[in-house]
Amino acid sequence: MQSKWQTKIINFMRGRYGIFDTLNKFLLVISFALLIVMGFKPIPVVNLIPFALLIYIYYRVFSKKIYVRANENRKFMTATAGIRKRYHFYKAAVKNRKTYRYFHCPDCHQELRAPKGKGKIKITCSKCHHQP
């Protein structure tokens, strides 16, 4: 059974965006990074930026324009797709560095990996069929 406050919160959030999506997470990280930097060397006008970002995050979460907020997140995801793809590639390369060697195809720049310790092997790119 829900308490009185839980029911009020559920009713308040009904019809609102209410999602802490990727754009909100990015804005939160930027806000906290700016707060830490401003702790060392405060600049009067720049001190307001982290708080403005936090207000914007709350605005996005409590917004009733669900479609607009989802489009903002989609545009952000599209704009940062290359950076996120590169990050995941390097993260996998570090995680599996003992078992695989990661590199890029010289023709199409497709990400490739080859097992370590198998001697000299030929690798064929799955995208352009080039053998680097």
PDB file of N, CA, C and O in Angstrom, residues 10-42:
ATOM      1  N   ILE A  10       3.444  10.521  -7.136  1.00  0.00           N
ATOM      2  CA  ILE A  10       3.055   9.830  -8.360  1.00  0.00           C
ATOM      3  C   ILE A  10       2.093  10.687  -9.173  1.00  0.00           C
ATOM      4  O   ILE A  10       2.234  10.822 -10.396  1.00  0.00           O
ATOM      5  N   ASN A  11       1.126  11.292  -8.510  1.00  0.00           N
ATOM      6  CA  ASN A  11       0.181  12.162  -9.216  1.00  0.00           C
ATOM      7  C   ASN A  11       0.864  13.406  -9.781  1.00  0.00           C
ATOM      8  O   ASN A  11       0.525  13.873 -10.865  1.00  0.00           O
ATOM      9  N   PHE A  12       1.840  13.953  -9.059  1.00  0.00           N
ATOM     10  CA  PHE A  12       2.571  15.128  -9.539  1.00  0.00           C
ATOM     11  C   PHE A  12       3.388  14.795 -10.781  1.00  0.00           C
ATOM     12  O   PHE A  12       3.451  15.567 -11.732  1.00  0.00           O
ATOM     13  N   MET A  13       4.017  13.607 -10.795  1.00  0.00           N
ATOM     14  CA  MET A  13       4.886  13.233 -11.909  1.00  0.00           C
ATOM     15  C   MET A  13       4.124  12.674 -13.115  1.00  0.00           C
ATOM     16  O   MET A  13       4.701  12.513 -14.178  1.00  0.00           O
ATOM     17  N   ARG A  14       2.850  12.406 -12.963  1.00  0.00           N
ATOM     18  CA  ARG A  14       2.065  11.870 -14.074  1.00  0.00           C
ATOM     19  C   ARG A  14       2.006  12.903 -15.200  1.00  0.00           C
ATOM     20  O   ARG A  14       1.685  14.066 -14.987  1.00  0.00           O
ATOM     21  N   GLY A  15       2.367  12.485 -16.402  1.00  0.00           N
ATOM     22  CA  GLY A  15       2.343  13.375 -17.558  1.00  0.00           C
ATOM     23  C   GLY A  15       3.593  14.224 -17.709  1.00  0.00           C
ATOM     24  O   GLY A  15       3.642  15.119 -18.534  1.00  0.00           O
ATOM     25  N   ARG A  16       4.614  13.960 -16.906  1.00  0.00           N
ATOM     26  CA  ARG A  16       5.868  14.706 -16.995  1.00  0.00           C
ATOM     27  C   ARG A  16       6.946  13.812 -17.585  1.00  0.00           C
ATOM     28  O   ARG A  16       6.821  12.598 -17.603  1.00  0.00           O
ATOM     29  N   TYR A  17       8.043  14.451 -18.060  1.00  0.00           N
ATOM     30  CA  TYR A  17       9.134  13.695 -18.689  1.00  0.00           C
ATOM     31  C   TYR A  17       9.729  12.723 -17.678  1.00  0.00           C
ATOM     32  O   TYR A  17       9.806  11.540 -17.927  1.00  0.00           O
ATOM     33  N   GLY A  18      10.181  13.196 -16.546  1.00  0.00           N
ATOM     34  CA  GLY A  18      10.595  12.366 -15.425  1.00  0.00           C
ATOM     35  C   GLY A  18      11.740  11.402 -15.674  1.00  0.00           C
ATOM     36  O   GLY A  18      11.961  10.508 -14.872  1.00  0.00           O
ATOM     37  N   ILE A  19      12.453  11.560 -16.766  1.00  0.00           N
ATOM     38  CA  ILE A  19      13.530  10.628 -17.107  1.00  0.00           C
ATOM     39  C   ILE A  19      14.869  11.318 -16.922  1.00  0.00           C
ATOM     40  O   ILE A  19      15.073  12.441 -17.366  1.00  0.00           O
ATOM     41  N   PHE A  20      15.777  10.632 -16.279  1.00  0.00           N
ATOM     42  CA  PHE A  20      17.138  11.137 -16.134  1.00  0.00           C
ATOM     43  C   PHE A  20      17.949  10.528 -17.269  1.00  0.00           C
ATOM     44  O   PHE A  20      18.647   9.538 -17.100  1.00  0.00           O
ATOM     45  N   ASP A  21      17.846  11.130 -18.455  1.00  0.00           N
ATOM     46  CA  ASP A  21      18.431  10.564 -19.661  1.00  0.00           C
ATOM     47  C   ASP A  21      19.905  10.938 -19.816  1.00  0.00           C
ATOM     48  O   ASP A  21      20.517  11.531 -18.918  1.00  0.00           O
ATOM     49  N   THR A  22      20.475  10.591 -20.944  1.00  0.00           N
ATOM     50  CA  THR A  22      21.903  10.797 -21.197  1.00  0.00           C
ATOM     51  C   THR A  22      22.276  12.271 -21.184  1.00  0.00           C
ATOM     52  O   THR A  22      23.332  12.634 -20.657  1.00  0.00           O
ATOM     53  N   LEU A  23      21.446  13.113 -21.750  1.00  0.00           N
ATOM     54  CA  LEU A  23      21.730  14.553 -21.748  1.00  0.00           C
ATOM     55  C   LEU A  23      21.753  15.096 -20.325  1.00  0.00           C
ATOM     56  O   LEU A  23      22.642  15.875 -19.964  1.00  0.00           O
ATOM     57  N   ASN A  24      20.809  14.674 -19.500  1.00  0.00           N
ATOM     58  CA  ASN A  24      20.799  15.119 -18.105  1.00  0.00           C
ATOM     59  C   ASN A  24      22.037  14.637 -17.354  1.00  0.00           C
ATOM     60  O   ASN A  24      22.613  15.367 -16.548  1.00  0.00           O
ATOM     61  N   LYS A  25      22.459  13.399 -17.598  1.00  0.00           N
ATOM     62  CA  LYS A  25      23.666  12.890 -16.947  1.00  0.00           C
ATOM     63  C   LYS A  25      24.891  13.697 -17.361  1.00  0.00           C
ATOM     64  O   LYS A  25      25.737  14.026 -16.523  1.00  0.00           O
ATOM     65  N   PHE A  26      24.986  14.017 -18.654  1.00  0.00           N
ATOM     66  CA  PHE A  26      26.108  14.816 -19.145  1.00  0.00           C
ATOM     67  C   PHE A  26      26.103  16.198 -18.503  1.00  0.00           C
ATOM     68  O   PHE A  26      27.149  16.683 -18.046  1.00  0.00           O
ATOM     69  N   LEU A  27      24.935  16.839 -18.457  1.00  0.00           N
ATOM     70  CA  LEU A  27      24.836  18.170 -17.838  1.00  0.00           C
ATOM     71  C   LEU A  27      25.188  18.119 -16.355  1.00  0.00           C
ATOM     72  O   LEU A  27      25.828  19.036 -15.830  1.00  0.00           O
ATOM     73  N   LEU A  28      24.806  17.043 -15.672  1.00  0.00           N
ATOM     74  CA  LEU A  28      25.125  16.898 -14.259  1.00  0.00           C
ATOM     75  C   LEU A  28      26.631  16.759 -14.041  1.00  0.00           C
ATOM     76  O   LEU A  28      27.195  17.376 -13.137  1.00  0.00           O
ATOM     77  N   VAL A  29      27.293  15.975 -14.876  1.00  0.00           N
ATOM     78  CA  VAL A  29      28.746  15.803 -14.763  1.00  0.00           C
ATOM     79  C   VAL A  29      29.447  17.138 -15.014  1.00  0.00           C
ATOM     80  O   VAL A  29      30.365  17.516 -14.276  1.00  0.00           O
ATOM     81  N   ILE A  30      29.014  17.866 -16.042  1.00  0.00           N
ATOM     82  CA  ILE A  30      29.609  19.177 -16.343  1.00  0.00           C
ATOM     83  C   ILE A  30      29.380  20.133 -15.174  1.00  0.00           C
ATOM     84  O   ILE A  30      30.289  20.872 -14.772  1.00  0.00           O
ATOM     85  N   SER A  31      28.202  20.102 -14.609  1.00  0.00           N
ATOM     86  CA  SER A  31      27.888  20.983 -13.484  1.00  0.00           C
ATOM     87  C   SER A  31      28.789  20.696 -12.285  1.00  0.00           C
ATOM     88  O   SER A  31      29.345  21.620 -11.675  1.00  0.00           O
ATOM     89  N   PHE A  32      28.941  19.412 -11.930  1.00  0.00           N
ATOM     90  CA  PHE A  32      29.798  19.072 -10.794  1.00  0.00           C
ATOM     91  C   PHE A  32      31.262  19.376 -11.073  1.00  0.00           C
ATOM     92  O   PHE A  32      31.991  19.820 -10.180  1.00  0.00           O
ATOM     93  N   ALA A  33      31.702  19.165 -12.312  1.00  0.00           N
ATOM     94  CA  ALA A  33      33.085  19.506 -12.663  1.00  0.00           C
ATOM     95  C   ALA A  33      33.315  21.015 -12.516  1.00  0.00           C
ATOM     96  O   ALA A  33      34.345  21.444 -11.975  1.00  0.00           O
ATOM     97  N   LEU A  34      32.357  21.811 -12.959  1.00  0.00           N
ATOM     98  CA  LEU A  34      32.485  23.262 -12.808  1.00  0.00           C
ATOM     99  C   LEU A  34      32.456  23.680 -11.341  1.00  0.00           C
ATOM    100  O   LEU A  34      33.176  24.596 -10.935  1.00  0.00           O
ATOM    101  N   LEU A  35      31.634  23.004 -10.532  1.00  0.00           N
ATOM    102  CA  LEU A  35      31.600  23.308  -9.100  1.00  0.00           C
ATOM    103  C   LEU A  35      32.948  23.027  -8.450  1.00  0.00           C
ATOM    104  O   LEU A  35      33.423  23.800  -7.607  1.00  0.00           O
ATOM    105  N   ILE A  36      33.582  21.943  -8.829  1.00  0.00           N
ATOM    106  CA  ILE A  36      34.890  21.602  -8.272  1.00  0.00           C
ATOM    107  C   ILE A  36      35.931  22.615  -8.715  1.00  0.00           C
ATOM    108  O   ILE A  36      36.731  23.104  -7.916  1.00  0.00           O
ATOM    109  N   VAL A  37      35.925  22.973  -9.997  1.00  0.00           N
ATOM    110  CA  VAL A  37      36.881  23.949 -10.512  1.00  0.00           C
ATOM    111  C   VAL A  37      36.663  25.306  -9.848  1.00  0.00           C
ATOM    112  O   VAL A  37      37.624  25.984  -9.474  1.00  0.00           O
ATOM    113  N   MET A  38      35.424  25.696  -9.685  1.00  0.00           N
ATOM    114  CA  MET A  38      35.121  26.989  -9.064  1.00  0.00           C
ATOM    115  C   MET A  38      35.485  27.000  -7.576  1.00  0.00           C
ATOM    116  O   MET A  38      35.665  28.054  -6.990  1.00  0.00           O
ATOM    117  N   GLY A  39      35.583  25.829  -6.968  1.00  0.00           N
ATOM    118  CA  GLY A  39      36.005  25.760  -5.568  1.00  0.00           C
ATOM    119  C   GLY A  39      37.455  26.182  -5.395  1.00  0.00           C
ATOM    120  O   GLY A  39      37.836  26.726  -4.367  1.00  0.00           O
ATOM    121  N   PHE A  40      38.265  25.940  -6.435  1.00  0.00           N
ATOM    122  CA  PHE A  40      39.672  26.317  -6.366  1.00  0.00           C
ATOM    123  C   PHE A  40      39.911  27.774  -6.747  1.00  0.00           C
ATOM    124  O   PHE A  40      40.725  28.454  -6.139  1.00  0.00           O
ATOM    125  N   LYS A  41      39.232  28.224  -7.782  1.00  0.00           N
ATOM    126  CA  LYS A  41      39.426  29.594  -8.241  1.00  0.00           C
ATOM    127  C   LYS A  41      38.068  30.178  -8.634  1.00  0.00           C
ATOM    128  O   LYS A  41      37.632  30.040  -9.779  1.00  0.00           O
ATOM    129  N   PRO A  42      37.390  30.804  -7.702  1.00  0.00           N
ATOM    130  CA  PRO A  42      36.057  31.329  -8.009  1.00  0.00           C
ATOM    131  C   PRO A  42      36.107  32.533  -8.945  1.00  0.00           C
ATOM    132  O   PRO A  42      36.913  33.435  -8.784  1.00  0.00           O
TER     133      PRO A  42
END
